mmCIF file of C-alpha atoms in Angstrom:
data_model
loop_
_atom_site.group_PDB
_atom_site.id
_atom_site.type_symbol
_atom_site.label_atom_id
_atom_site.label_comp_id
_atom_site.label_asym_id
_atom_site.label_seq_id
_atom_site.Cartn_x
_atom_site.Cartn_y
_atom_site.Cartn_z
ATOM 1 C CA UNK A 29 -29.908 113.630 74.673
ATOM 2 C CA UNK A 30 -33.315 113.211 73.001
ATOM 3 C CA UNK A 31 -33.113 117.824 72.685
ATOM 4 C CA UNK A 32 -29.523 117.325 71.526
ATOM 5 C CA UNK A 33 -30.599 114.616 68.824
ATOM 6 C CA UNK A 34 -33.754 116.723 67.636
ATOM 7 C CA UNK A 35 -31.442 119.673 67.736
ATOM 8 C CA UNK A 36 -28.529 117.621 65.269
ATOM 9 C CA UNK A 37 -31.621 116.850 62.961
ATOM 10 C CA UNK A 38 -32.881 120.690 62.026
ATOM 11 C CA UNK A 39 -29.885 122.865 62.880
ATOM 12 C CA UNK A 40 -28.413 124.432 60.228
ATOM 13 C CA UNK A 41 -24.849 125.244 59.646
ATOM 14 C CA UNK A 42 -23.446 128.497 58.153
ATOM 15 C CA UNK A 43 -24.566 128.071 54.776
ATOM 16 C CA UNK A 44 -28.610 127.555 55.478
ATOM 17 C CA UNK A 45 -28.198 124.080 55.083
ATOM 18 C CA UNK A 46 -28.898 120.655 57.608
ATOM 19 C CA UNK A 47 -25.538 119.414 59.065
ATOM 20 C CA UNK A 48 -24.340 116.610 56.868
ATOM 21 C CA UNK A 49 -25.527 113.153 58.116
ATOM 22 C CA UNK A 50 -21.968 112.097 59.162
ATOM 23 C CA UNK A 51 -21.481 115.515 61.033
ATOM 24 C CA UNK A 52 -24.503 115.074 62.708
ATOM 25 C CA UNK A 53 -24.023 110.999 63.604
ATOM 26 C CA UNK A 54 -20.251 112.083 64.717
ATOM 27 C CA UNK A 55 -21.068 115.085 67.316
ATOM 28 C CA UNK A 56 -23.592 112.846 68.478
ATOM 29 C CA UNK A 57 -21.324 109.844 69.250
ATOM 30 C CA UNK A 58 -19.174 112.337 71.294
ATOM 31 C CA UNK A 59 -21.716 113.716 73.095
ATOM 32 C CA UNK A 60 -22.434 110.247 74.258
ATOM 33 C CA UNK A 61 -19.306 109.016 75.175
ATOM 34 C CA UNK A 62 -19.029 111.788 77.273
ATOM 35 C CA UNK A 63 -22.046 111.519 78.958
ATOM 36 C CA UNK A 64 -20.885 107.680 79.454
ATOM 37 C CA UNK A 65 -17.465 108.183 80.887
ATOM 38 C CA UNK A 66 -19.007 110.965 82.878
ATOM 39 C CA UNK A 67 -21.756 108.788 84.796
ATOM 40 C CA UNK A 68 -20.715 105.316 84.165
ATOM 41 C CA UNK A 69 -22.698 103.845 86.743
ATOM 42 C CA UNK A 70 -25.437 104.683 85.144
ATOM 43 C CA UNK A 71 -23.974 102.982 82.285
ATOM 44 C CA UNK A 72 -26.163 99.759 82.023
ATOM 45 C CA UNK A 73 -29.467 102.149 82.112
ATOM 46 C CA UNK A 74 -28.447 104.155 79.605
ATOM 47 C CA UNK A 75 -26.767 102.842 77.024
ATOM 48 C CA UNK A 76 -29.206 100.958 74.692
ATOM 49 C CA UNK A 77 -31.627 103.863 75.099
ATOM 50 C CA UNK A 78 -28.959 106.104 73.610
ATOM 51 C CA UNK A 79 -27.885 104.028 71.018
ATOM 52 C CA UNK A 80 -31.773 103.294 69.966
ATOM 53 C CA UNK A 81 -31.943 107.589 70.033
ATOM 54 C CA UNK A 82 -28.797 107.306 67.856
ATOM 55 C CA UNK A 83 -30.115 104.802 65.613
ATOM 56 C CA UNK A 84 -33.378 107.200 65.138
ATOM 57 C CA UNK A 85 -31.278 110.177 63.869
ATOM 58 C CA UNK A 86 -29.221 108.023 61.734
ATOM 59 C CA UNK A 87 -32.456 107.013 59.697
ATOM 60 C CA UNK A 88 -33.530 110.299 59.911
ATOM 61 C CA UNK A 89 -30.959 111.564 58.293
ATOM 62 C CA UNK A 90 -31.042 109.364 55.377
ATOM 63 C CA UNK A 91 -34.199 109.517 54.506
ATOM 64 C CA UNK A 92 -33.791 113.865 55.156
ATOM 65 C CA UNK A 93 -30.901 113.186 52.272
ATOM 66 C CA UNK A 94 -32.828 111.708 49.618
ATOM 67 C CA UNK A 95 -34.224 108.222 50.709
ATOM 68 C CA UNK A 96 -31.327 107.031 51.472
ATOM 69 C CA UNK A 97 -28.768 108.462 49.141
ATOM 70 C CA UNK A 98 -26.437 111.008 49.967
ATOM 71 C CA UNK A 99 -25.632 113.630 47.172
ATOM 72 C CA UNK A 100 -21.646 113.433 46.978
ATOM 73 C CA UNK A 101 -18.900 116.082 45.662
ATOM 74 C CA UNK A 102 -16.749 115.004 42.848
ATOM 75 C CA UNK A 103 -13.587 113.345 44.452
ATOM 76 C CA UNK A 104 -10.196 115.595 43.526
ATOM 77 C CA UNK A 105 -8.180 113.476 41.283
ATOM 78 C CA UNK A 106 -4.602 113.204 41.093
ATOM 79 C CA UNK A 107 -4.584 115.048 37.705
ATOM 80 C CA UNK A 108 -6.659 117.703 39.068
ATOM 81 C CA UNK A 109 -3.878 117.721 41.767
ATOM 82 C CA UNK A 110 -0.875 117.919 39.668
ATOM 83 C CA UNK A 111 -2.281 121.312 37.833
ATOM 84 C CA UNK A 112 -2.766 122.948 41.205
ATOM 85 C CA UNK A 113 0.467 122.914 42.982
ATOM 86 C CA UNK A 114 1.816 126.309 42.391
ATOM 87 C CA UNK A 115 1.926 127.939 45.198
ATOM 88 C CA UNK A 116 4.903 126.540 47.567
ATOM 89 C CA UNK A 117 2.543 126.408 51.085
ATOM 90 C CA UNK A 118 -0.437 126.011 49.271
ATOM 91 C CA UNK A 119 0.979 123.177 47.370
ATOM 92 C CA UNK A 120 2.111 121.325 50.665
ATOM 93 C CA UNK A 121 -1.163 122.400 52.087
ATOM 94 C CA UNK A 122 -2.683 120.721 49.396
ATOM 95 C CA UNK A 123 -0.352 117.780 48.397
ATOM 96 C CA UNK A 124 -0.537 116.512 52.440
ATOM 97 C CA UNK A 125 -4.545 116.636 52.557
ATOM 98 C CA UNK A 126 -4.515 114.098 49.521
ATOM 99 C CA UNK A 127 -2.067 111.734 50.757
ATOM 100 C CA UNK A 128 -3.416 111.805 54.806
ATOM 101 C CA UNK A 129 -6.901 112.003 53.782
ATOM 102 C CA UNK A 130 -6.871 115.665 55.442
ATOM 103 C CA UNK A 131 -9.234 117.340 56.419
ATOM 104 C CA UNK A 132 -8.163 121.185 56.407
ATOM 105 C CA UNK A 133 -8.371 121.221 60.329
ATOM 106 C CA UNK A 134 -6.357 118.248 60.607
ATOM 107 C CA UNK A 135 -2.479 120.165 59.029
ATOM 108 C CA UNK A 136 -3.100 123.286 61.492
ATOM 109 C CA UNK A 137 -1.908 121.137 64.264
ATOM 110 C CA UNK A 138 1.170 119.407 62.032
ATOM 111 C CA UNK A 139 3.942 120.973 64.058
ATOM 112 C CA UNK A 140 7.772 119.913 62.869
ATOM 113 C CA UNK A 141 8.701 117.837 65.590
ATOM 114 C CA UNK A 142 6.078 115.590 64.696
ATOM 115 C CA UNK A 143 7.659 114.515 61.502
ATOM 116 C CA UNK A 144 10.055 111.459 62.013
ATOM 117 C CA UNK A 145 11.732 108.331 60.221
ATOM 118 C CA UNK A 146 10.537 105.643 61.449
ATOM 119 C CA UNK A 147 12.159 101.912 62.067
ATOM 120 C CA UNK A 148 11.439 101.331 58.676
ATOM 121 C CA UNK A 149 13.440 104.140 56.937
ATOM 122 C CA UNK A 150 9.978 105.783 56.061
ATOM 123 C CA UNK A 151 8.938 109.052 56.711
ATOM 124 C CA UNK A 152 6.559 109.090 59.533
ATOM 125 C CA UNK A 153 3.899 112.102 59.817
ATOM 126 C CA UNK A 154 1.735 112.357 63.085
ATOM 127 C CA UNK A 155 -1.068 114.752 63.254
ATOM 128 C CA UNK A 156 -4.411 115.258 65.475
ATOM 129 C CA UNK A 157 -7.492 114.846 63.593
ATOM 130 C CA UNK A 158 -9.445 117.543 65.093
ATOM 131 C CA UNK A 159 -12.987 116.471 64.680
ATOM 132 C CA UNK A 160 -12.516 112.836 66.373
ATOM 133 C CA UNK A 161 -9.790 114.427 68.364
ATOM 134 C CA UNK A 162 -7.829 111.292 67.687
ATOM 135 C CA UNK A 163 -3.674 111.294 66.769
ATOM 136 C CA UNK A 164 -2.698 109.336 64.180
ATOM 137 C CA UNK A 165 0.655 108.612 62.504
ATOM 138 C CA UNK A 166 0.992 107.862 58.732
ATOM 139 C CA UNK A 167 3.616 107.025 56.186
ATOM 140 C CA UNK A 168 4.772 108.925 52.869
ATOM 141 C CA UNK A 169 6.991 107.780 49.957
ATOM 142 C CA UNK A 170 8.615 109.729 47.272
ATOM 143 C CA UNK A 171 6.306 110.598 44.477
ATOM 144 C CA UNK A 172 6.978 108.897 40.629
ATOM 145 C CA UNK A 173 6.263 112.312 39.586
ATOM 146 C CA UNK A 174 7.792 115.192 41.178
ATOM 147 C CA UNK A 175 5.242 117.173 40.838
ATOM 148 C CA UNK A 176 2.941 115.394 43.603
ATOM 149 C CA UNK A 177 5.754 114.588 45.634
ATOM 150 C CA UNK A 178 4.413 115.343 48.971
ATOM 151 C CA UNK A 179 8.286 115.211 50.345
ATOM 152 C CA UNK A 180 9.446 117.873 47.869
ATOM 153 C CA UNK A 181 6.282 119.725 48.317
ATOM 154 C CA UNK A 182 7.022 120.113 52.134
ATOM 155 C CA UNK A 183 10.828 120.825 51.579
ATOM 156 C CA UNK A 184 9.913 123.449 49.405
ATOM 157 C CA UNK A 185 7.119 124.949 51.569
ATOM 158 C CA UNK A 186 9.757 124.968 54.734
ATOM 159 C CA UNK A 187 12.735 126.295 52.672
ATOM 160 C CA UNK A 188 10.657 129.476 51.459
ATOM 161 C CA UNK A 189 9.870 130.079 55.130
ATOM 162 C CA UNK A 190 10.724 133.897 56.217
ATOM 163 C CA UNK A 191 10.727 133.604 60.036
ATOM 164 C CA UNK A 192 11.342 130.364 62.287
ATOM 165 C CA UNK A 193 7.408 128.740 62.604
ATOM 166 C CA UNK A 194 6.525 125.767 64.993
ATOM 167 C CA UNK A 195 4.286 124.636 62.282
ATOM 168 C CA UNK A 196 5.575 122.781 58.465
ATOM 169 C CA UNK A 197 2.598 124.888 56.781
ATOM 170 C CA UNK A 198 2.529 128.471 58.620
ATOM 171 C CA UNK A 199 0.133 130.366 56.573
ATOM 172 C CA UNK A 200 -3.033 128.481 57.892
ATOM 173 C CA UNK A 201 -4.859 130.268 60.792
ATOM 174 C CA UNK A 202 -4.430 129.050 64.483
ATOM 175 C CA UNK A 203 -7.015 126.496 65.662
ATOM 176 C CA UNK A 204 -8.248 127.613 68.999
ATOM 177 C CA UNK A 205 -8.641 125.444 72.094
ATOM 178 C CA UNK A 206 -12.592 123.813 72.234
ATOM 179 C CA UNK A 207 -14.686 121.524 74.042
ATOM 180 C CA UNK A 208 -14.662 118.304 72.089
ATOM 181 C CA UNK A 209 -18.490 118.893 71.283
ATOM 182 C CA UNK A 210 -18.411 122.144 69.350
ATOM 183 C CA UNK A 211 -20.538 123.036 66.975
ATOM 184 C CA UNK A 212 -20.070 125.348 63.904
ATOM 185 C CA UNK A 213 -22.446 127.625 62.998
ATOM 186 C CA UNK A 214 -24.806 127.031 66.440
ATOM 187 C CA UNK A 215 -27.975 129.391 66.134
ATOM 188 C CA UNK A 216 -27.970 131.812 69.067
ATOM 189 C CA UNK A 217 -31.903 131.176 69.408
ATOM 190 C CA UNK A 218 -33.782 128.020 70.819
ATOM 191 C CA UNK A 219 -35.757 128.468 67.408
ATOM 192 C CA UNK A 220 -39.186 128.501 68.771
ATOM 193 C CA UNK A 221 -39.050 132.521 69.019
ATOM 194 C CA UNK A 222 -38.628 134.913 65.907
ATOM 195 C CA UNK A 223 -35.491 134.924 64.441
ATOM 196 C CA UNK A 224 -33.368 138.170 64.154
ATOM 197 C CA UNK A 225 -33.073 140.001 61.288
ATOM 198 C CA UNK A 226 -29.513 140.675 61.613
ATOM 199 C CA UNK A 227 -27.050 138.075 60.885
ATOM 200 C CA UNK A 228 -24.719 137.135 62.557
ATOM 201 C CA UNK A 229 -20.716 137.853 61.835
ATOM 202 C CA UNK A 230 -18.572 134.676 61.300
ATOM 203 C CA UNK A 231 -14.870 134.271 62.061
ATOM 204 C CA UNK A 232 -12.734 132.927 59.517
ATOM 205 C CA UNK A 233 -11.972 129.463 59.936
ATOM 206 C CA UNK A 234 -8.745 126.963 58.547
ATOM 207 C CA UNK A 235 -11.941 125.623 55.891
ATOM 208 C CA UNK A 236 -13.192 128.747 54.557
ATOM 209 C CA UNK A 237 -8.783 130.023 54.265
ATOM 210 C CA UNK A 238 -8.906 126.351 52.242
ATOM 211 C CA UNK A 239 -11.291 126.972 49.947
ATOM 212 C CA UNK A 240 -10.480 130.179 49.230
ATOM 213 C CA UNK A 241 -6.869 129.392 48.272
ATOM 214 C CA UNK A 242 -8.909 126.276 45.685
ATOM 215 C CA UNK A 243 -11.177 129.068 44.636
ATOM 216 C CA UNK A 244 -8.431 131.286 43.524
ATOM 217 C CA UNK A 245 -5.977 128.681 41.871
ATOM 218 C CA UNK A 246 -7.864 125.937 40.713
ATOM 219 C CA UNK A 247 -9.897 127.382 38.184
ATOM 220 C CA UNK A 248 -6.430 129.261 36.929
ATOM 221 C CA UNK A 249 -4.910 125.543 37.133
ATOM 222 C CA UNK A 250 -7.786 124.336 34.323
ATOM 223 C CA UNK A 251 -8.959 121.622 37.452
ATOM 224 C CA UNK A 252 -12.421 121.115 35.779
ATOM 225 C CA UNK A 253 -13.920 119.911 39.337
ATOM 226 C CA UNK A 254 -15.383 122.342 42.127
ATOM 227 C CA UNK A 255 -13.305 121.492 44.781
ATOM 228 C CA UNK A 256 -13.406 122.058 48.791
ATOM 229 C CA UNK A 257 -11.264 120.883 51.051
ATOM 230 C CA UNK A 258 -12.770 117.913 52.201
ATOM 231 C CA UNK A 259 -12.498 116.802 48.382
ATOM 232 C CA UNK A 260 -9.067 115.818 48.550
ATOM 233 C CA UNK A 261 -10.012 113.855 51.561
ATOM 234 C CA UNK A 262 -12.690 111.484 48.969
ATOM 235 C CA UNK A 263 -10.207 111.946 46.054
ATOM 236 C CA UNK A 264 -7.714 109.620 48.325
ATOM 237 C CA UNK A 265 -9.904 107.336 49.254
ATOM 238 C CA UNK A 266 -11.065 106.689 45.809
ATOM 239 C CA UNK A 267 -7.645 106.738 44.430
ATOM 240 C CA UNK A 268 -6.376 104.160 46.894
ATOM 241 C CA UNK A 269 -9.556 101.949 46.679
ATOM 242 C CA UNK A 270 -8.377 101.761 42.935
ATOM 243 C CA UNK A 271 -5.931 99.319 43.524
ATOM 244 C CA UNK A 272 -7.026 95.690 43.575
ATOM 245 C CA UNK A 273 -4.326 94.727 46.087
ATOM 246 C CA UNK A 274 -5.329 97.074 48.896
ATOM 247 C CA UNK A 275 -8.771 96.234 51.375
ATOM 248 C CA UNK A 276 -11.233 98.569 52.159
ATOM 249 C CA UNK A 277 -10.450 98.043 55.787
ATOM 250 C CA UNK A 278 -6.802 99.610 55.032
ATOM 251 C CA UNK A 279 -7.790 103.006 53.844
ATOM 252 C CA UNK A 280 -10.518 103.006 56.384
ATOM 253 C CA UNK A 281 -7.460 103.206 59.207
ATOM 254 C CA UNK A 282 -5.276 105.373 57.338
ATOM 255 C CA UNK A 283 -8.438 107.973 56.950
ATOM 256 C CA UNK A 284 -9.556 107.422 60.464
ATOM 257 C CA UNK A 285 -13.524 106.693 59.488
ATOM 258 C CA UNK A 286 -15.135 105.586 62.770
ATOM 259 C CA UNK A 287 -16.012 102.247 62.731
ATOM 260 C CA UNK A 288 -18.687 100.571 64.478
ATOM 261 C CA UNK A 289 -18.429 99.265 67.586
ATOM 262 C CA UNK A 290 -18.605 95.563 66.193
ATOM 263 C CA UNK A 291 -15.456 96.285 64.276
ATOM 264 C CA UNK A 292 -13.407 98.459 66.648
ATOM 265 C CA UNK A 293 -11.627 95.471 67.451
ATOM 266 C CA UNK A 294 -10.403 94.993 63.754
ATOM 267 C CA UNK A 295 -8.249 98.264 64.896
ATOM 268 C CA UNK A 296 -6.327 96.535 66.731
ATOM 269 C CA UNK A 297 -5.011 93.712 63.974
ATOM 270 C CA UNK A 298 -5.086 95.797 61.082
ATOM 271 C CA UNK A 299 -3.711 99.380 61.642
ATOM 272 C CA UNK A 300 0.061 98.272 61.597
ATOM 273 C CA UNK A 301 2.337 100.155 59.905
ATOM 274 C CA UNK A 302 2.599 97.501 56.893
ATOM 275 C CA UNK A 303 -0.891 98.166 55.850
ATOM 276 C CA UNK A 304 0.196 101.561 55.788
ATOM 277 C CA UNK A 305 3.099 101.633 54.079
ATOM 278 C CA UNK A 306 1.264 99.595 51.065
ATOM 279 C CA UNK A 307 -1.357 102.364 51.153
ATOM 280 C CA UNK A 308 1.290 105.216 51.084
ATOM 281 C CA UNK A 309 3.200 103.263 48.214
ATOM 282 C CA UNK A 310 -0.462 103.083 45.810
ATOM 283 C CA UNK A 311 -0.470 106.701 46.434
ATOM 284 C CA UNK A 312 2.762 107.839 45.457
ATOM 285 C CA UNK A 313 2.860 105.667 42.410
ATOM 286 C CA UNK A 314 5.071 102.830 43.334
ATOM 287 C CA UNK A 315 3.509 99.127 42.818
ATOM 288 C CA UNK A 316 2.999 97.984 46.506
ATOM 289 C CA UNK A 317 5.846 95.197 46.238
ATOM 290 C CA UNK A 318 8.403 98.006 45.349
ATOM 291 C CA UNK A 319 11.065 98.989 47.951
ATOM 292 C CA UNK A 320 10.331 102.566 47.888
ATOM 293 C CA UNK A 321 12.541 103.413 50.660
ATOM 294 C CA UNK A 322 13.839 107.214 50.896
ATOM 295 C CA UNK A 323 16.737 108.963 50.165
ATOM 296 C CA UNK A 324 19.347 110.635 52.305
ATOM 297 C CA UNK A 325 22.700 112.166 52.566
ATOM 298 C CA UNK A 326 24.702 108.809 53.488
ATOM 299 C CA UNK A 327 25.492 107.766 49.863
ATOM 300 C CA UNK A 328 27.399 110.943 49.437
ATOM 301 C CA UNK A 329 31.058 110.910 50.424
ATOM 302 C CA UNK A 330 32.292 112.614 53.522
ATOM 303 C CA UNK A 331 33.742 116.210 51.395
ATOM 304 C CA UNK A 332 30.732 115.847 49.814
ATOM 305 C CA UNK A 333 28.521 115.781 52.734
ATOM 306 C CA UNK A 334 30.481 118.578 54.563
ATOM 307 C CA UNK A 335 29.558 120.903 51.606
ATOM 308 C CA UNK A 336 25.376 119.760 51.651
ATOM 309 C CA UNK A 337 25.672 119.986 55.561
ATOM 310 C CA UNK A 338 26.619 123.927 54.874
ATOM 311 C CA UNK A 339 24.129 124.107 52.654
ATOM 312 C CA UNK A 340 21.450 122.809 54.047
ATOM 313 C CA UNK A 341 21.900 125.469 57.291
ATOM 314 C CA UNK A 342 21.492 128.343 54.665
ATOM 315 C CA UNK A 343 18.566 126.280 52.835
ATOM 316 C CA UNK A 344 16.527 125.608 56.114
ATOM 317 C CA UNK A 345 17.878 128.114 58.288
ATOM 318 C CA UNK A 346 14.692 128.647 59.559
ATOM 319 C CA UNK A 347 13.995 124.954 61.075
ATOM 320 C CA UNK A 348 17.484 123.988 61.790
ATOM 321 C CA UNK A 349 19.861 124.724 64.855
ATOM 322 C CA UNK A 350 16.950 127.024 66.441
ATOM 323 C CA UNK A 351 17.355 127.939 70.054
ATOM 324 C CA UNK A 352 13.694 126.789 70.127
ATOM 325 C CA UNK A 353 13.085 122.963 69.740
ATOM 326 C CA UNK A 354 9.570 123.648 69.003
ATOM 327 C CA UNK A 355 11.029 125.317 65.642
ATOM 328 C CA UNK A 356 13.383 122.748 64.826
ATOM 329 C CA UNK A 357 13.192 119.688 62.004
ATOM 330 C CA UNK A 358 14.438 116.065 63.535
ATOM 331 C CA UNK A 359 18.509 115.953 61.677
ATOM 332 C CA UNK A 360 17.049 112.344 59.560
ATOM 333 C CA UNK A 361 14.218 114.038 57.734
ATOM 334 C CA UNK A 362 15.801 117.151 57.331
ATOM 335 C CA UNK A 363 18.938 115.382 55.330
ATOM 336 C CA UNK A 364 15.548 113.539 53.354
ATOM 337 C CA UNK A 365 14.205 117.177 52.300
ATOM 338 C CA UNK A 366 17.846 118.342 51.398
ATOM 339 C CA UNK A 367 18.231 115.415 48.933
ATOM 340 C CA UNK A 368 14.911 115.512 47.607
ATOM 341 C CA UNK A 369 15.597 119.252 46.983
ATOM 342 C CA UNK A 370 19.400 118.096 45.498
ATOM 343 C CA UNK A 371 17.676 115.326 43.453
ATOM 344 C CA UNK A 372 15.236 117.405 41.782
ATOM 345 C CA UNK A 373 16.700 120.779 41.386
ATOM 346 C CA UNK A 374 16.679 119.970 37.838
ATOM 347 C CA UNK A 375 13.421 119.246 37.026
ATOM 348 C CA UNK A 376 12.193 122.237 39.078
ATOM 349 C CA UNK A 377 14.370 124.428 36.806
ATOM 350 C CA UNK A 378 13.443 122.948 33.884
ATOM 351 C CA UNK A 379 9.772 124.044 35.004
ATOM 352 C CA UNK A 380 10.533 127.172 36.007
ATOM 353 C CA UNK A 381 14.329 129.093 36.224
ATOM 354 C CA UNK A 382 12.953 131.972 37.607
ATOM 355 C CA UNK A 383 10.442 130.444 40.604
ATOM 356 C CA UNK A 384 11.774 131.751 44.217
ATOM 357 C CA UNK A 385 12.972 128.043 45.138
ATOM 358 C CA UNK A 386 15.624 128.176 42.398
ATOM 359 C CA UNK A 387 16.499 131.544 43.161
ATOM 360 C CA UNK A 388 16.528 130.889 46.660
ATOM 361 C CA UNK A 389 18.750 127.945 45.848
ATOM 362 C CA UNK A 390 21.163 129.321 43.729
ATOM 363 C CA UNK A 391 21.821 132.318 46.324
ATOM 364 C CA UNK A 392 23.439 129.675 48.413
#
């Protein structure tokens, strides 16, 4: 562990630079509970010698990043949002790693069946976040503005589907199966011999897709900040921690942050769905008092209904009524997507009468 810690501290990832201090910290901490739950009688030897090595590269790190201070990206804002989503799968893409404090790893594993209403007539997202390898479940509301309205952006992105997908974004590249400890961008050298002149050739991964989709609309958009994906990640955070009437401790859970051990047992109190649902509400633009529940089909009459029901099979006939249950949308949220659609089909062709939504729309 002492080789793996000295090899955290001076490897460099793809772009010639040291692994990030919380990259570093967090591949670490894995690599210890593993070696933990793989020898645990060894456990009472070991563990304060690891978490002293642990403690080493932590300080390390800081003082490697400045004396302490860590040089941060500007956060995306909600403005710089709001110009970007154009695109209908980029815009979900986009839209959902805002409000779940994404990373760009985390929505390649955000198959349909995972989206739900939950006992509180809220939409309910669950999702692996890939780096912890942890699942978490969060909340959305309908957006004040339609234009970040992550529930019309994902109706819209599943409704322009060609060809039945397990996934709600299907543009982003397949994650591959890994060991929990993987790192990116591992030389192929110990380092103490000479390096070779030739480089080596990447693969593409769900990041680099990210950021080139940002590169090529955001600067179009007029977004005046350089943004990565793992800016809309910050962006959330900040926006939320804007609110006086939210804790820190809140947005912690909904991003997943590790916490330390001390305060692992805050998890269990605090990570309810009502600390969620206030979050969700702050980001969506609802005061967190406001009964922001969602809309469905059941305030329209039964004729009425029986014309949306045909509808909606033409709209989403690509995740509804598969053979395939992998490819299918749970009935609830797909009558949610059909009247967000309904409820702001005019405001979308207001915007634009000629986008492939409305046409797609109107053909029906």
């Amino acid at each position: 562990m002492d080789k793996f810690g000295m090899y955290l501290a001076f490897n460099e990832s793809k772009k010639g630079k040291p692994l990030a201090r919380n990259t570093a910290m967090q591949y670490y901490r894995q690599a210890k509970l593993w070696l933990l739950d793989q020898f645990p009688q060894h456990r009472a030897a070991l563990e304060a010698r690891l978490l002293k090595t642990g403690t080493m590269l932590d300080n390390f790190c800081l003082k490697r990043d400045g004396g302490g201070f860590i040089s941060k990206a500007l956060p995306c804002s909600k403005a710089d949002l709001k110009k970007m989503l154009v695109d209908y799968q980029d815009a979900a893409l986009i839209c959902l790693l805002w409000y779940l404090f994404g990373r760009a790893s985390d929505l390649a594993l955000l198959p349909k069946p995972n989206i739900s209403i939950d006992a509180g007539n809220v939409l309910f997202v669950r999702f692996i976040r890939m780096k912890t390898s942890e699942e978490q479940g969060s909340s959305l509301f309908p957006g004040t503005e339609f234009e970040t309205c992550p529930m019309l952006a994902m109706a819209l992105a599943m409704l322009m589907q060609t060809a039945p997908s397990t996934d709600v974004i299907d543009n982003l590249l397949d994650i591959q199966d890994q060991t929990a400890i993987s790192l990116s961008g591992r030389p192929t050298t110990t380092g103490l011999g000479a390096q070779s002149a030739a480089g080596v050739e990447k693969m593409p991964t769900v990041y680099s897709q990210v950021n080139r989709a940002l590169d090529r609309i955001a600067a179009a958009a007029g977004a005046t900040a350089a943004l990565t994906s793992h800016l809309f990640r910050r962006g959330g955070a900040q926006h939320a921690n804007g609110s006086g009437e939210l804790t820190a401790r809140w947005i912690f859970d909904r991003g997943a942050w590790n916490m330390s051990t001390i305060n692992k047992g805050f998890n269990y109190i605090f990570n309810s769905s009502k600390e969620d649902h206030t979050v969700s509400k702050i980001f969506s633009g609802h005061d967190t008092s406001t009964n922001a529940a969602i809309q469905d089909l059941r305030s329209f009459d039964l004729q009425t209904r029986s014309m949306i029901s045909i509808f909606q099979r033409h709209l989403f006939s690509t995740c509804h009524n598969l053979q395939a249950a992998q490819h299918n949308v749970n009935q609830a949220v797909l009558d949610v997507l059909t009247s967000t659609v309904i409820r702001h089909y005019p405001l979308l062709k207001g915007l634009n009468a000629e986008a492939p939504s409305i046409k797609r729309i109107l053909c029906y």
